[in-house]
XYZ file of C-alpha atoms in Angstrom:
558
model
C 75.063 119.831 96.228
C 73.140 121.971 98.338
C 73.479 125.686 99.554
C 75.009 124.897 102.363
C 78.404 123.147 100.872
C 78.437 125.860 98.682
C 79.383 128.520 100.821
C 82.323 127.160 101.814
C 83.608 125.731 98.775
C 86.621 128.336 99.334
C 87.705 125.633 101.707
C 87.572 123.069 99.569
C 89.940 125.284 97.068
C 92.448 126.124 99.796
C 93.007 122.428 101.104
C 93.541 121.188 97.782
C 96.205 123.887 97.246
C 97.646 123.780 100.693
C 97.931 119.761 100.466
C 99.601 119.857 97.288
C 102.185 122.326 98.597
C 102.686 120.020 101.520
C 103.142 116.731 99.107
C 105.685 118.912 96.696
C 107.638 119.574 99.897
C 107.572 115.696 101.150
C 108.869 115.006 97.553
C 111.389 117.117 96.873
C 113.326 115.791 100.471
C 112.158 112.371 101.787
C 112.048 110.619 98.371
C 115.177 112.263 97.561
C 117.324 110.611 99.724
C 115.572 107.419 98.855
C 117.419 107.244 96.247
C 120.483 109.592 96.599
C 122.940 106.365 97.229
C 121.051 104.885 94.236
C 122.210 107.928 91.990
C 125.747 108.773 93.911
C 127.110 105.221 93.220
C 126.189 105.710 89.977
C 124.315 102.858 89.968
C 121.087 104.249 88.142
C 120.855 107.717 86.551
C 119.175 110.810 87.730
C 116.126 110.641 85.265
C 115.595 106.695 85.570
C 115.273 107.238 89.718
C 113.321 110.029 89.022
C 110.751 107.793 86.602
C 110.809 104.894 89.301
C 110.154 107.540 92.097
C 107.224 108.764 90.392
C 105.967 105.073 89.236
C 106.560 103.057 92.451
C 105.180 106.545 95.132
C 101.970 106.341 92.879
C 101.405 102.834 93.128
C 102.269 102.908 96.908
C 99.270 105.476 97.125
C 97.002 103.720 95.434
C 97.568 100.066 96.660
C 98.559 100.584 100.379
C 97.785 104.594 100.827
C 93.864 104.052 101.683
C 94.384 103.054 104.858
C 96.671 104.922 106.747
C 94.548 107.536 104.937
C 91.188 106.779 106.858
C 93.305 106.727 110.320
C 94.261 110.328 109.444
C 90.469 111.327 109.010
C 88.826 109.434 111.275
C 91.348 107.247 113.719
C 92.122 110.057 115.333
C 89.530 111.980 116.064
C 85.606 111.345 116.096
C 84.269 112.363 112.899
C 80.636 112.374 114.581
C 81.310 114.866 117.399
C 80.893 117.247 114.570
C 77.357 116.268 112.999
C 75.534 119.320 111.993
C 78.746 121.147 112.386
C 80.113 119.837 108.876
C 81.936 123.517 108.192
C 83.276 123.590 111.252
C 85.144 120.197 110.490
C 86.127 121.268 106.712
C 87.481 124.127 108.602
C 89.829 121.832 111.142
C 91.163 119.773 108.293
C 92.051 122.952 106.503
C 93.939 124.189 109.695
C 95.595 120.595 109.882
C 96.748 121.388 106.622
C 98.011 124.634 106.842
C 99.547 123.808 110.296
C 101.636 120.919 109.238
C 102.613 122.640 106.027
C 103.781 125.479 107.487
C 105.596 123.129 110.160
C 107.658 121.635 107.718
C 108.514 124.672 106.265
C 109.795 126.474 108.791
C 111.549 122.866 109.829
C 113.329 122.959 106.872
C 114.361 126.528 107.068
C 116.446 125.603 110.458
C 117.208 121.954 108.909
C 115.299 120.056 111.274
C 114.716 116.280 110.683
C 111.186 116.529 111.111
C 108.630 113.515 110.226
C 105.609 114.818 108.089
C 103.802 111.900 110.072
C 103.852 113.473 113.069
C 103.254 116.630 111.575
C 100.001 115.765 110.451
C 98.953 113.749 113.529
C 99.829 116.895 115.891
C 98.162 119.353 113.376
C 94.465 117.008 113.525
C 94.919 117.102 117.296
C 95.301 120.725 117.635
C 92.648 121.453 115.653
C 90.487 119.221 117.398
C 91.495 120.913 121.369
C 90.172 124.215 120.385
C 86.667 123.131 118.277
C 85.791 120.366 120.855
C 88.355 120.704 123.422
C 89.654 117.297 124.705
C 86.358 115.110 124.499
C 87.048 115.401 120.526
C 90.613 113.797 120.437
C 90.385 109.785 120.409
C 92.959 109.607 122.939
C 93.333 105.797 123.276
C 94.000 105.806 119.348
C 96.385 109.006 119.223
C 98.156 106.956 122.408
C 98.671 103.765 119.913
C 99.660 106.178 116.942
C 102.070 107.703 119.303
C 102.767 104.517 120.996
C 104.279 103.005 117.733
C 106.547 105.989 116.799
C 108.811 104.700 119.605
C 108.365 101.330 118.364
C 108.572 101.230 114.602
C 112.264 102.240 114.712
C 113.462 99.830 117.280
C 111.472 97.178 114.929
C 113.221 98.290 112.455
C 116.220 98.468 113.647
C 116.537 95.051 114.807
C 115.059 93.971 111.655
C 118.246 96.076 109.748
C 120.416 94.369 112.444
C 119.987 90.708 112.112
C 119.562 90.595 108.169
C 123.204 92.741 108.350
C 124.199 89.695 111.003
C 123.199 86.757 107.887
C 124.656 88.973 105.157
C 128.072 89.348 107.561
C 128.117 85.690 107.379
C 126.899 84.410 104.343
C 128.752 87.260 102.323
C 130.966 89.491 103.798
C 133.127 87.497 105.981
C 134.333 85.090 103.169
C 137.283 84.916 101.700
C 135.910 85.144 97.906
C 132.208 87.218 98.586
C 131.194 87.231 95.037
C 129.797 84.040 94.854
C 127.931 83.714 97.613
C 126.319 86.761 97.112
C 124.917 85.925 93.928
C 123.791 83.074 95.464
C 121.998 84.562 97.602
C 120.798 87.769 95.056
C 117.494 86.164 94.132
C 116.102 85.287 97.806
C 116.813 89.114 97.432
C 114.757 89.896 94.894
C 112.003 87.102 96.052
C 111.863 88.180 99.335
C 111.021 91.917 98.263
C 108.360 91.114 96.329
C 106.803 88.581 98.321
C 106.231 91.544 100.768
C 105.241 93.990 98.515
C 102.657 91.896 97.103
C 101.131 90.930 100.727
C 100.646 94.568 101.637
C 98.612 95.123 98.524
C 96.409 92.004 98.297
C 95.615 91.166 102.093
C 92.744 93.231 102.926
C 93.166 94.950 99.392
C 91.523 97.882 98.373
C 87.985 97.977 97.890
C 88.119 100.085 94.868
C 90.098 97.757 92.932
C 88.597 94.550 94.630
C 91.067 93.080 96.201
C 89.275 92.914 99.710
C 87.662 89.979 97.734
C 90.660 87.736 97.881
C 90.993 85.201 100.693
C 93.448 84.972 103.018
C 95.155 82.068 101.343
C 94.538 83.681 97.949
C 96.803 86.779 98.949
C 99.255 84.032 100.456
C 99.685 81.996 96.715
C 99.661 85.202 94.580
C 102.596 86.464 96.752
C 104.556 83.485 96.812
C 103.434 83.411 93.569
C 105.131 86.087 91.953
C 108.317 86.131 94.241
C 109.315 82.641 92.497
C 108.462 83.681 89.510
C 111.082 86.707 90.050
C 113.399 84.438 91.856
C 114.162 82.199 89.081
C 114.478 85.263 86.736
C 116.713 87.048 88.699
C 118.562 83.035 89.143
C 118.746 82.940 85.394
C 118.889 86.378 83.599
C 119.983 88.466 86.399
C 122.891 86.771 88.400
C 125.203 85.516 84.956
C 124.968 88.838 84.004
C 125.997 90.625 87.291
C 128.547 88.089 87.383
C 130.597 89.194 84.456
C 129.881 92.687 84.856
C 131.292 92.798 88.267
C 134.372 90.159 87.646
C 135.108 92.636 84.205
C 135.129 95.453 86.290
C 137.779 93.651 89.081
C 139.353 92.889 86.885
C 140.294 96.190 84.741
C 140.588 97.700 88.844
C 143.321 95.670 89.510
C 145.201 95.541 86.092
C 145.330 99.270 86.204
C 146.765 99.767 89.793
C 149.493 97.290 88.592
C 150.212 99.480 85.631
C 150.204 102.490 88.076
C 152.816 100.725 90.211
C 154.701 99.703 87.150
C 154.990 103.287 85.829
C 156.031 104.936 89.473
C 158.933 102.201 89.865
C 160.071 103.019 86.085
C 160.220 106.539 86.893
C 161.968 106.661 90.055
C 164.022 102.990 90.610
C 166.475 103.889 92.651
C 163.838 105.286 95.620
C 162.464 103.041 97.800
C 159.675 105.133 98.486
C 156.658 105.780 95.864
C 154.285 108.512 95.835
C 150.723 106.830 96.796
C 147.570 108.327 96.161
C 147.609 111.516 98.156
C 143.638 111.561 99.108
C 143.906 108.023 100.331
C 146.802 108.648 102.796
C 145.412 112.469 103.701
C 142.550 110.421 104.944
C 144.277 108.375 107.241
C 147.004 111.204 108.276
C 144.064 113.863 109.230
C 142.797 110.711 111.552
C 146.023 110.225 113.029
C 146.484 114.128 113.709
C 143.491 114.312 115.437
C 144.744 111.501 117.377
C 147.062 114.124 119.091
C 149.407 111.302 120.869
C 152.813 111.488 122.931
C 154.732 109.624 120.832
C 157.143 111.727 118.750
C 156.213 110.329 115.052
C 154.405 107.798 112.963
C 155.382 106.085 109.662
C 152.284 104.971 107.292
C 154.191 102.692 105.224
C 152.104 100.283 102.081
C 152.890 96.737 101.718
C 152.088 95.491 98.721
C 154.933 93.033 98.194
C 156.675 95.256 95.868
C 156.622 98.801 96.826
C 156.936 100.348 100.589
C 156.173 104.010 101.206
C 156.588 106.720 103.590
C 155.157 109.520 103.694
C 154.973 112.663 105.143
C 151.503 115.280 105.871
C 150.831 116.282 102.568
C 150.374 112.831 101.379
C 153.715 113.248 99.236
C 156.565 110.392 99.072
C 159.441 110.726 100.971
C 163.751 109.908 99.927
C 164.707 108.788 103.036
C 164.003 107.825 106.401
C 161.477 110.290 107.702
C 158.007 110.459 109.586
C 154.992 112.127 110.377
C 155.055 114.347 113.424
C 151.664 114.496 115.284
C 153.255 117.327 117.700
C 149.963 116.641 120.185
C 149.223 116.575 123.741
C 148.842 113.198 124.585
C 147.854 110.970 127.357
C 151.412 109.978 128.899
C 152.135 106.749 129.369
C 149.465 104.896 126.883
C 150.196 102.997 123.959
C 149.197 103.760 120.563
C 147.213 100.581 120.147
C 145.588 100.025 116.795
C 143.397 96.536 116.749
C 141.765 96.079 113.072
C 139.935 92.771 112.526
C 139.956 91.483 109.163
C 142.263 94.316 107.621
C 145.529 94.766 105.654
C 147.185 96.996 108.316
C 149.734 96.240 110.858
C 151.856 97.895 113.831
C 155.096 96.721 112.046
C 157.843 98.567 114.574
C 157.633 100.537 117.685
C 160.669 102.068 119.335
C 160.316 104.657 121.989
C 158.134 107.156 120.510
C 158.083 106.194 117.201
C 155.432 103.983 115.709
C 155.519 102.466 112.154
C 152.258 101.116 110.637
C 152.123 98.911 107.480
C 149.013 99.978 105.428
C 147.684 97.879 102.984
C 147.999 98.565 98.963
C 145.048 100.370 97.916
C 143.530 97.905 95.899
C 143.100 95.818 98.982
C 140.067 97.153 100.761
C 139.803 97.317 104.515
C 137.140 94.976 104.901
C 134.335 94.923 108.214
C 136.942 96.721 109.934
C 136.103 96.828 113.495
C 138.450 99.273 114.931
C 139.451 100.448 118.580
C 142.214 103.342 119.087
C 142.642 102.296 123.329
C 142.375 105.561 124.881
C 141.620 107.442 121.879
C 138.636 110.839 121.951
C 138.110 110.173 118.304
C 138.665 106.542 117.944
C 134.847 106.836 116.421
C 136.458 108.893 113.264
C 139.070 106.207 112.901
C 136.316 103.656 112.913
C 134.509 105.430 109.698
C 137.304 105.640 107.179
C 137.993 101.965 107.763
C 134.662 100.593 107.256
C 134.413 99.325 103.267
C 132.855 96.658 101.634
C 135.385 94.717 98.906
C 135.472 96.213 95.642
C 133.403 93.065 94.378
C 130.716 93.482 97.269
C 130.061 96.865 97.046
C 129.096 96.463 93.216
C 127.037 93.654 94.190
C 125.148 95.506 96.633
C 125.066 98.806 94.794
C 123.202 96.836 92.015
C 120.830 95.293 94.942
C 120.272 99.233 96.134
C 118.011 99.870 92.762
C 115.462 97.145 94.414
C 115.808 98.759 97.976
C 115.201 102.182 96.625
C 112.385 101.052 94.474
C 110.776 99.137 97.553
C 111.490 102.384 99.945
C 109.614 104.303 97.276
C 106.061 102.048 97.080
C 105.946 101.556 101.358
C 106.950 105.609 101.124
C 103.564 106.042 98.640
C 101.403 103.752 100.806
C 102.245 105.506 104.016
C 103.408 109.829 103.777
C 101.186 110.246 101.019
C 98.234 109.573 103.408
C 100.034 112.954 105.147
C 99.291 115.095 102.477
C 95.926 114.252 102.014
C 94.090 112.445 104.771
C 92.471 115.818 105.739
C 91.928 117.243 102.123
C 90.056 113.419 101.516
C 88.130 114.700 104.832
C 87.430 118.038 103.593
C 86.159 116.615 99.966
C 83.936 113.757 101.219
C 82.674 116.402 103.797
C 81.535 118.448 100.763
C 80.624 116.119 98.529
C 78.193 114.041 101.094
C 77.023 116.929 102.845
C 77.664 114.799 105.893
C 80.694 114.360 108.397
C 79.869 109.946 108.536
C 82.812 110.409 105.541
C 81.373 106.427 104.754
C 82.330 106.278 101.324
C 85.955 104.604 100.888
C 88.865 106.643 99.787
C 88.781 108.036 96.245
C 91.501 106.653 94.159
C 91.815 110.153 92.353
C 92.911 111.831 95.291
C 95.715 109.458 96.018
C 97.307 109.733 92.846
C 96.466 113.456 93.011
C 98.784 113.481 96.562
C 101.535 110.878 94.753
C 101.735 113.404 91.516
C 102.268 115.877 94.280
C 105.245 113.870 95.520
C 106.404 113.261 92.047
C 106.112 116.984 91.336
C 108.047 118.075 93.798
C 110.878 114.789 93.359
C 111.053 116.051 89.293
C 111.361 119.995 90.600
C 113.600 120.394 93.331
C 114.327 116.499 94.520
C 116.584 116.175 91.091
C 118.723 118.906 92.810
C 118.865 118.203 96.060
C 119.279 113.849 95.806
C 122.465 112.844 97.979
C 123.582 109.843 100.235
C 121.113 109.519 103.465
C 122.601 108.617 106.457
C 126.761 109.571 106.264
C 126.369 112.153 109.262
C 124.453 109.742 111.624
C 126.452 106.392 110.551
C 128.779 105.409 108.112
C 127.102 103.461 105.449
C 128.386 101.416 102.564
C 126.198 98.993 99.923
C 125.817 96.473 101.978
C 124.738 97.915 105.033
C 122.578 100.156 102.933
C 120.668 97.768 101.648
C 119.977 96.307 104.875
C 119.177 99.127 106.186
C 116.527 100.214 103.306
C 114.922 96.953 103.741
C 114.568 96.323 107.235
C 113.111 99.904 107.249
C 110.699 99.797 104.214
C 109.587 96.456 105.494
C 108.227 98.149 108.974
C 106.760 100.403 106.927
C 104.984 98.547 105.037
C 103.878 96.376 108.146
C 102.640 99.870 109.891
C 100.714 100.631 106.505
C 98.673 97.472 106.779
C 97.488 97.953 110.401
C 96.925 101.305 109.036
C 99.298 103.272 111.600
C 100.432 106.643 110.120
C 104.412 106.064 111.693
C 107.200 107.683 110.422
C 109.485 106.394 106.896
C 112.341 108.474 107.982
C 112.489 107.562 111.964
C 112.302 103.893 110.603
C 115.510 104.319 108.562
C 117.221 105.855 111.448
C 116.357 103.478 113.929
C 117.962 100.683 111.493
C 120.730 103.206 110.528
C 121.665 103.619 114.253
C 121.085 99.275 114.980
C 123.044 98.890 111.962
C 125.520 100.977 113.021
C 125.899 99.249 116.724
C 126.147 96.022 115.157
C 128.969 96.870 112.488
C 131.054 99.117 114.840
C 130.474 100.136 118.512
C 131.868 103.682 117.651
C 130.172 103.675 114.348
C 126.676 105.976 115.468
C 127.288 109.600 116.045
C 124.489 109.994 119.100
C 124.657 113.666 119.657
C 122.932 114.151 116.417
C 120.715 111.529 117.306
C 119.924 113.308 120.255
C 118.542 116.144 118.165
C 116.873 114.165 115.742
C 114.852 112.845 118.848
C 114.300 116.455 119.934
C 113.130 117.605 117.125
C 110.622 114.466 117.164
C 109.599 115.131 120.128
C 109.022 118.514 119.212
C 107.117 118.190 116.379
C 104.121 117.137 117.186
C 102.917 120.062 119.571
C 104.876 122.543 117.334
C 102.078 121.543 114.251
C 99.332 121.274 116.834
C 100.154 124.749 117.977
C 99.935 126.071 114.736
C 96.768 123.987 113.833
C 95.403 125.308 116.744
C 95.790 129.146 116.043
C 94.789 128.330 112.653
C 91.592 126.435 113.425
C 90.959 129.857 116.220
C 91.739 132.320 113.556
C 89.123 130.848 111.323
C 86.181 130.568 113.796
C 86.864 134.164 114.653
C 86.582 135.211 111.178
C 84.855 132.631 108.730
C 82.180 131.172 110.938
């Protein structure tokens, strides 16, 4: 190591710190939420999403996270405007580092949906403007990088879309679901794998040797192993799943007929039972915000034995009343409810007064499309009634373990690069004495940016896990797990091609496809609007910093 590296080996120090910090704070949100639905459906357990978080954003590092990594450090700018400057370059990474971290930090403060991708990419390029002003950006690469920002989330989107389309289809649309899901549960579980494997052995890592296998090598091997997981998901997985979930229908629906049993034995001579007051609140706060003309509404529930009424607390009524909405109305319009697929009818209408038959609540309101005609908040309407059928959603809550699991390895292959593409600049700077940075990626670094991850998951992740996506779309199991796959599939894709795009912009570009396809009011685009601004944002907010950074430290520590 000679004299010169050793004067600066302060730098070293600090990006190692500052790139840790920055990998803590990608853990403890974006991997998170990857498995927040995982956790809230009480499908898996905090501490076993917390073990396959750490497991699965390691491996993603290791296996994929080389080579979105050398993109970082040398895609976008050119490494060898800065020969014989070498400090001068360990000095922009460091400012890269401390740009973007501080970027997400004060993101976070304000709540900003901000993509540590673009963080990093804007933080290089600012860095980059003031040492070699703009002949040391790569502009025709940063326009590719930038390029597929806009179209990784349409990919994935459509992607989301048209798998949601097959599973409508094949799943959700029939009359009995539970078959023809398991069915189709290991294509699933084959289809997963089969990707995962092809984004670690085509063009594999040097380190480990994988480069070495052909083309139709990597092909068998992940064809390979997704059969091999098919059939045990066929034969271990699916009868299992299958008496689970029929167990658990079963002891639903045997203990809402008890509960209707026990209200008729207490009160026979009403016609009128009290229902389950968060259930109807639900549907009356809708209908209040519907603020209509007509005078009243009855929510009655048809379940062939008991009929309700009810009025706005939820609470059973003796006789013949009904809720007053008491709103200014458009006069002249129809209250005009059209559910496909649904339990609920208009059963009466008379003048002002409109009667709707609700369906018992063991009967789910299945891919309920809905349109309130001339309705402001027909969108709100359109939420509440989308559910998957008690047997589906267990189903595809089980399927959400593998989508969360998959999320997590493209998630390691591609953000960890984020955390340490410039501190992997900064070392190989040092330890070669040379900015040519030839060497390939050390494999200690990525796990040392995936423990980050972990770190920060274990830390403040285990407190802050919660369903992704209920503000921008409503999302249930099995939209969720298209969602997570057409996403973490892009991902992956981007990872091989080495493209440093953006895990969370994926998921809302299939949240918001997803969305159209299930219901046209179902995507809530004004907070869409500032996710895109504060994408948009992002990237000269980090450079900006970068930039005063990388200033601050010629002034002072050339």
């Amino acid at each position: 190591m000679s004299d010169l590296t050793s004067e600066w080996l302060w730098i070293v120090i600090l990006a190692f710190i500052i790139s840790f910090f920055l990998a803590f704070g990608i853990g403890a949100n974006d991997v998170a939420n990857a498995f927040g639905t995982s956790v809230g459906s009480k499908v898996i357990s905090l501490l076993w999403a917390c073990i396959l978080a750490s497991i699965f954003e390691v491996l993603g590092a290791v296996l994929i996270g080389y080579r979105v990594s050398d993109t970082i450090r040398k895609g976008i700018i050119d490494p060898m405007q800065y020969n014989n400057s070498e400090k001068l370059l360990a000095m922009g990474n460091l400012s890269a580092l401390t740009g973007s971290c501080i970027w997400m930090f004060i993101a976070t403060l304000f709540r900003l949906p901000v993509s540590a991708t673009h963080s990093i990419v804007g933080a290089t390029v600012g860095f980059s403007l003031v040492a070699k002003g703009t002949r040391g950006v790569s502009w025709e690469k940063l326009g590719f990088i930038v390029g597929s920002w806009f179209f990784s989330p349409v990919m994935s989107g459509i992607m989301s879309a048209l798998l949601f389309l097959f599973v409508r289809k094949m799943v959700l649309n029939k009359e009995k679901p539970l078959e023809p899901g398991l069915t189709l549960l290991p294509l699933f579980y084959a289809f997963t794998v089969c990707i995962n494997a092809l984004s670690v052995f085509l063009d594999g890592s040097e380190l480990l040797h994988f480069n070495k296998i052909p083309l139709y090598g990597s092909f068998i091997l992940s064809i390979g192993l997704a059969l091999i997981v098919g059939v045990l998901v066929r034969y271990l997985v699916v009868p299992w799943m299958r008496r689970k979930i029929i167990a658990e229908i079963t002891f639903q629906v045997k203990a809402e007929e008890n509960k209707c049993l026990e209200a008729e034995d207490e009160d026979a001579d009403k016609e009128e039972r009290k229902i389950s007051r968060a259930e109807n609140k639900k549907i009356l706060d809708l209908f209040s915000r519907l603020r209509r003309k007509r005078k009243s509404i009855t929510l009655k529930e048809a379940d062939g034995e008991c009929t309700k009424s009810l009025n706005e607390n939820g609470a059973a009524l003796d006789g013949e009343r009904h809720w007053n909405s008491n709103g200014n109305g458009v006069a002249g319009r129809d209250v005009q409810l059209m559910l496909l697929n649904t339990e609920i009818n208009e059963t009466a209408s008379a003048g002002n007064s409109t009667t709707l038959l609700v369906a018992k609540p063991e009967v789910e309101i299945v891919e309920a499309e809905v349109e309130v005609v001339g309705s402001n908040d027909r969108k709100h309407l359109s939420r509440e009634l989308i559910k998957d059928k008690p047997e589906t959603k267990m189903l595809f809550s089980f399927l959400q373990i593998l989508t969360a699991i998959f999320g997590s390895f493209a998630h390691g292959g591609n953000d960890v690069s984020n955390a340490i593409g410039p501190l992997i600049g900064v070392w190989m700077i040092y330890n070669e004495g040379s900015v040519a940075q030839k060497a390939p990626t050390p494999i200690w670094i990525l796990i040392y940016g995936g423990a980050g991850i972990s770190i920060g998951l274990w830390v403040l992740g285990r407190r802050v896990i919660k369903t992704m996506g209920e503000d921008l779309s409503k999302i249930t199991p099995s939209s969720g797990f298209c969602i997570e796959i057409g996403a973490a599939t892009t991902v992956l894709v981007a990872s091989y091609f080495a493209l440093p795009i953006s895990t969370t912009h994926c998921k809302v570009g299939s949240i918001i496809f997803t969305g159209r396809v299930r219901s046209n009011e179902n995507v809530d685009w004004s907070l869409f609007r500032n996710i895109f601004i504060a994408w948009v944002v992002t990237l000269p907010a980090s450079g900006a910093l970068s930039a005063l950074m990388m200033f601050l430290l010629e002034q002072f520590a050339l």
